[in-house]
Amino acid sequence: MVSADDFFFRGLNIPGNTSNPQGSVVTFATVDQFPGLNTLGISLVRIDYAPYGLNAPHTHPLASEVLLAVEGTLYVGFVTSNPGDPNIKYKLFTKTLYPGDVFVFPQGLIHFQLNVGKNNAVAFAGLSSQNPGRITIANAVFGSDPPINIDVLTKAFQVDANVIKYLQGQF
């Protein structure tokens, strides 16, 4: 039975634990944690960053994102989609955000945030889906199970197999 609790979420005021290799943590308020979002096409996250913490390059295949910097200084950016012409490079769009600044990441594009300050940083993001999905690029490419064939990755990244083995070993 549906109750008022299905339309309520508590916890975005609580700082997350950033003691991990990336120095960041995302607290999700998506349909999985917040059932009242079902069919509404929206969700929310809190992102905490340790000094120099990174929300690693990732994509949301099902949502655009609008990020609000609340504390600290964040270097943020996204890369355009495939330009279609092999002679045209992907374009990187970046900004440095301060408290109160907002930046938007279009749906499906690879994006990131890096805390460039000596203090903790906090941001909140709204997403245009109750279930935006998240694909962290390095984890997907180098940490899949089973692993992607080394021949595929050496050719794709044009590096020696030892580099690929090293990168796969990080995940």
Short mmCIF file of C-alpha atoms in Angstrom, two decimals:
data_model
loop_
_atom_site.label_atom_id
_atom_site.label_comp_id
_atom_site.label_asym_id
_atom_site.label_seq_id
_atom_site.Cartn_x
_atom_site.Cartn_y
_atom_site.Cartn_z
CA MET A 1 0.00 0.00 0.00
CA VAL A 2 1.28 3.48 -0.88
CA SER A 3 1.98 5.84 2.01
CA ALA A 4 3.43 9.31 2.56
CA ASP A 5 6.82 7.67 3.18
CA ASP A 6 6.96 6.67 -0.50
CA PHE A 7 7.07 10.40 -1.37
CA PHE A 8 9.70 11.31 1.21
CA PHE A 9 13.48 10.89 1.32
CA ARG A 10 15.78 11.72 4.20
CA GLY A 11 19.55 11.87 4.11
CA LEU A 12 20.82 14.35 1.54
CA ASN A 13 21.97 16.56 4.43
CA ILE A 14 24.39 13.86 5.63
CA PRO A 15 27.96 14.04 4.24
CA GLY A 16 29.06 10.84 2.54
CA ASN A 17 32.27 8.94 3.28
CA THR A 18 34.92 10.02 0.76
CA SER A 19 37.60 7.64 2.10
CA ASN A 20 38.07 5.76 -1.17
CA PRO A 21 40.57 5.90 -4.06
CA GLN A 22 38.49 8.49 -5.96
CA GLY A 23 37.90 10.71 -2.94
CA SER A 24 34.20 11.16 -3.68
CA VAL A 25 30.87 9.53 -2.97
CA VAL A 26 27.42 9.91 -4.49
CA THR A 27 24.28 9.65 -2.34
CA PHE A 28 21.39 8.69 -4.60
CA ALA A 29 17.75 9.70 -4.33
CA THR A 30 16.50 7.76 -7.34
CA VAL A 31 13.42 5.57 -7.67
CA ASP A 32 15.31 2.70 -5.97
CA GLN A 33 15.63 4.72 -2.74
CA PHE A 34 12.64 7.01 -3.24
CA PRO A 35 9.63 5.11 -4.71
CA GLY A 36 7.52 8.26 -5.08
CA LEU A 37 9.72 9.26 -8.04
CA ASN A 38 8.32 6.39 -10.11
CA THR A 39 7.09 7.72 -13.49
CA LEU A 40 7.98 11.34 -12.60
CA GLY A 41 11.12 11.51 -14.74
CA ILE A 42 13.30 13.14 -12.08
CA SER A 43 15.84 12.21 -9.41
CA LEU A 44 18.43 13.87 -7.21
CA VAL A 45 21.92 13.10 -5.93
CA ARG A 46 24.35 14.58 -3.44
CA ILE A 47 28.04 14.36 -4.31
CA ASP A 48 30.70 14.78 -1.61
CA TYR A 49 34.33 15.34 -2.58
CA ALA A 50 37.43 15.11 -0.41
CA PRO A 51 40.15 17.65 -1.22
CA TYR A 52 41.18 16.88 -4.83
CA GLY A 53 38.47 14.19 -4.97
CA LEU A 54 37.12 13.09 -8.35
CA ASN A 55 33.72 11.99 -9.57
CA ALA A 56 35.33 9.95 -12.35
CA PRO A 57 34.34 10.27 -16.02
CA HIS A 58 30.94 8.65 -16.42
CA THR A 59 27.73 8.90 -18.38
CA HIS A 60 24.03 8.74 -17.63
CA PRO A 61 22.53 7.00 -20.67
CA LEU A 62 18.98 7.85 -19.61
CA ALA A 63 19.24 11.41 -18.27
CA SER A 64 20.62 14.92 -18.53
CA GLU A 65 22.09 16.34 -15.33
CA VAL A 66 22.13 19.81 -13.81
CA LEU A 67 24.83 20.24 -11.13
CA LEU A 68 24.74 22.87 -8.38
CA ALA A 69 27.99 23.58 -6.53
CA VAL A 70 27.23 24.19 -2.84
CA GLU A 71 30.67 24.12 -1.17
CA GLY A 72 34.21 24.19 -2.50
CA THR A 73 35.62 24.66 -5.99
CA LEU A 74 34.89 22.13 -8.74
CA TYR A 75 36.48 21.77 -12.17
CA VAL A 76 33.73 20.16 -14.26
CA GLY A 77 33.33 19.20 -17.87
CA PHE A 78 31.91 17.00 -20.58
CA VAL A 79 33.02 15.72 -23.96
CA THR A 80 30.84 15.97 -27.06
CA SER A 81 29.47 12.91 -28.80
CA ASN A 82 31.14 11.32 -31.82
CA PRO A 83 31.71 14.11 -34.37
CA GLY A 84 31.17 11.69 -37.28
CA ASP A 85 34.19 13.00 -39.20
CA PRO A 86 37.49 11.26 -38.29
CA ASN A 87 39.32 14.55 -38.90
CA ILE A 88 37.31 16.40 -36.25
CA LYS A 89 38.26 15.89 -32.61
CA TYR A 90 35.81 15.50 -29.76
CA LYS A 91 35.29 18.83 -27.99
CA LEU A 92 35.73 19.28 -24.25
CA PHE A 93 33.59 21.87 -22.45
CA THR A 94 34.80 22.82 -18.94
CA LYS A 95 34.20 25.38 -16.23
CA THR A 96 35.38 26.00 -12.69
CA LEU A 97 32.39 26.19 -10.36
CA TYR A 98 32.11 28.05 -7.08
CA PRO A 99 29.26 27.86 -4.55
CA GLY A 100 26.01 28.81 -6.26
CA ASP A 101 27.26 28.05 -9.79
CA VAL A 102 25.34 25.61 -11.99
CA PHE A 103 26.51 23.49 -14.95
CA VAL A 104 24.53 21.16 -17.19
CA PHE A 105 25.64 17.81 -18.64
CA PRO A 106 23.63 16.69 -21.70
CA GLN A 107 22.14 13.20 -21.69
CA GLY A 108 24.54 10.38 -22.48
CA LEU A 109 27.72 12.47 -22.69
CA ILE A 110 30.85 11.58 -20.72
CA HIS A 111 31.35 14.04 -17.87
CA PHE A 112 33.30 14.49 -14.62
CA GLN A 113 33.84 16.72 -11.61
CA LEU A 114 37.14 17.32 -9.78
CA ASN A 115 37.47 19.15 -6.47
CA VAL A 116 40.38 21.51 -7.14
CA GLY A 117 40.33 22.94 -3.62
CA LYS A 118 42.16 22.08 -0.41
CA ASN A 119 38.85 21.68 1.43
CA ASN A 120 35.88 19.35 1.02
CA ALA A 121 33.34 20.18 -1.67
CA VAL A 122 29.63 19.40 -2.01
CA ALA A 123 27.31 19.48 -5.00
CA PHE A 124 23.73 18.48 -5.67
CA ALA A 125 22.51 17.31 -9.05
CA GLY A 126 19.09 16.92 -10.53
CA LEU A 127 18.62 14.30 -13.23
CA SER A 128 15.90 14.07 -15.87
CA SER A 129 15.00 10.45 -15.09
CA GLN A 130 13.86 8.56 -12.01
CA ASN A 131 16.46 5.95 -13.05
CA PRO A 132 19.26 7.79 -14.90
CA GLY A 133 21.71 4.88 -15.05
CA ARG A 134 25.45 5.38 -14.57
CA ILE A 135 28.35 3.96 -16.54
CA THR A 136 31.75 4.81 -15.08
CA ILE A 137 34.05 4.70 -18.10
CA ALA A 138 37.27 3.29 -16.60
CA ASN A 139 35.41 0.69 -14.51
CA ALA A 140 33.39 -0.47 -17.53
CA VAL A 141 36.36 -0.70 -19.89
CA PHE A 142 39.04 -2.03 -17.53
CA GLY A 143 37.00 -3.66 -14.76
CA SER A 144 34.41 -5.75 -16.61
CA ASP A 145 33.86 -9.39 -15.63
CA PRO A 146 34.92 -11.22 -17.66
CA PRO A 147 37.54 -8.74 -18.85
CA ILE A 148 37.46 -7.32 -22.36
CA ASN A 149 39.98 -9.15 -24.54
CA ILE A 150 43.42 -7.49 -24.30
CA ASP A 151 43.73 -7.48 -28.11
CA VAL A 152 40.61 -5.31 -28.32
CA LEU A 153 41.92 -2.83 -25.76
CA THR A 154 45.50 -2.64 -27.05
CA LYS A 155 44.17 -1.81 -30.50
CA ALA A 156 41.53 0.63 -29.22
CA PHE A 157 43.95 2.53 -26.97
CA GLN A 158 47.06 1.95 -29.12
CA VAL A 159 49.18 0.88 -26.15
CA ASP A 160 51.19 -2.18 -25.16
CA ALA A 161 49.44 -5.17 -23.56
CA ASN A 162 51.34 -4.53 -20.31
CA VAL A 163 49.64 -1.15 -19.99
CA ILE A 164 46.22 -2.79 -20.41
CA LYS A 165 47.07 -5.51 -17.88
CA TYR A 166 48.18 -2.84 -15.42
CA LEU A 167 44.97 -0.85 -15.89
CA GLN A 168 42.81 -3.97 -15.58
CA GLY A 169 44.65 -4.77 -12.35
CA GLN A 170 43.44 -1.49 -10.83
CA PHE A 171 39.84 -2.71 -10.93
#
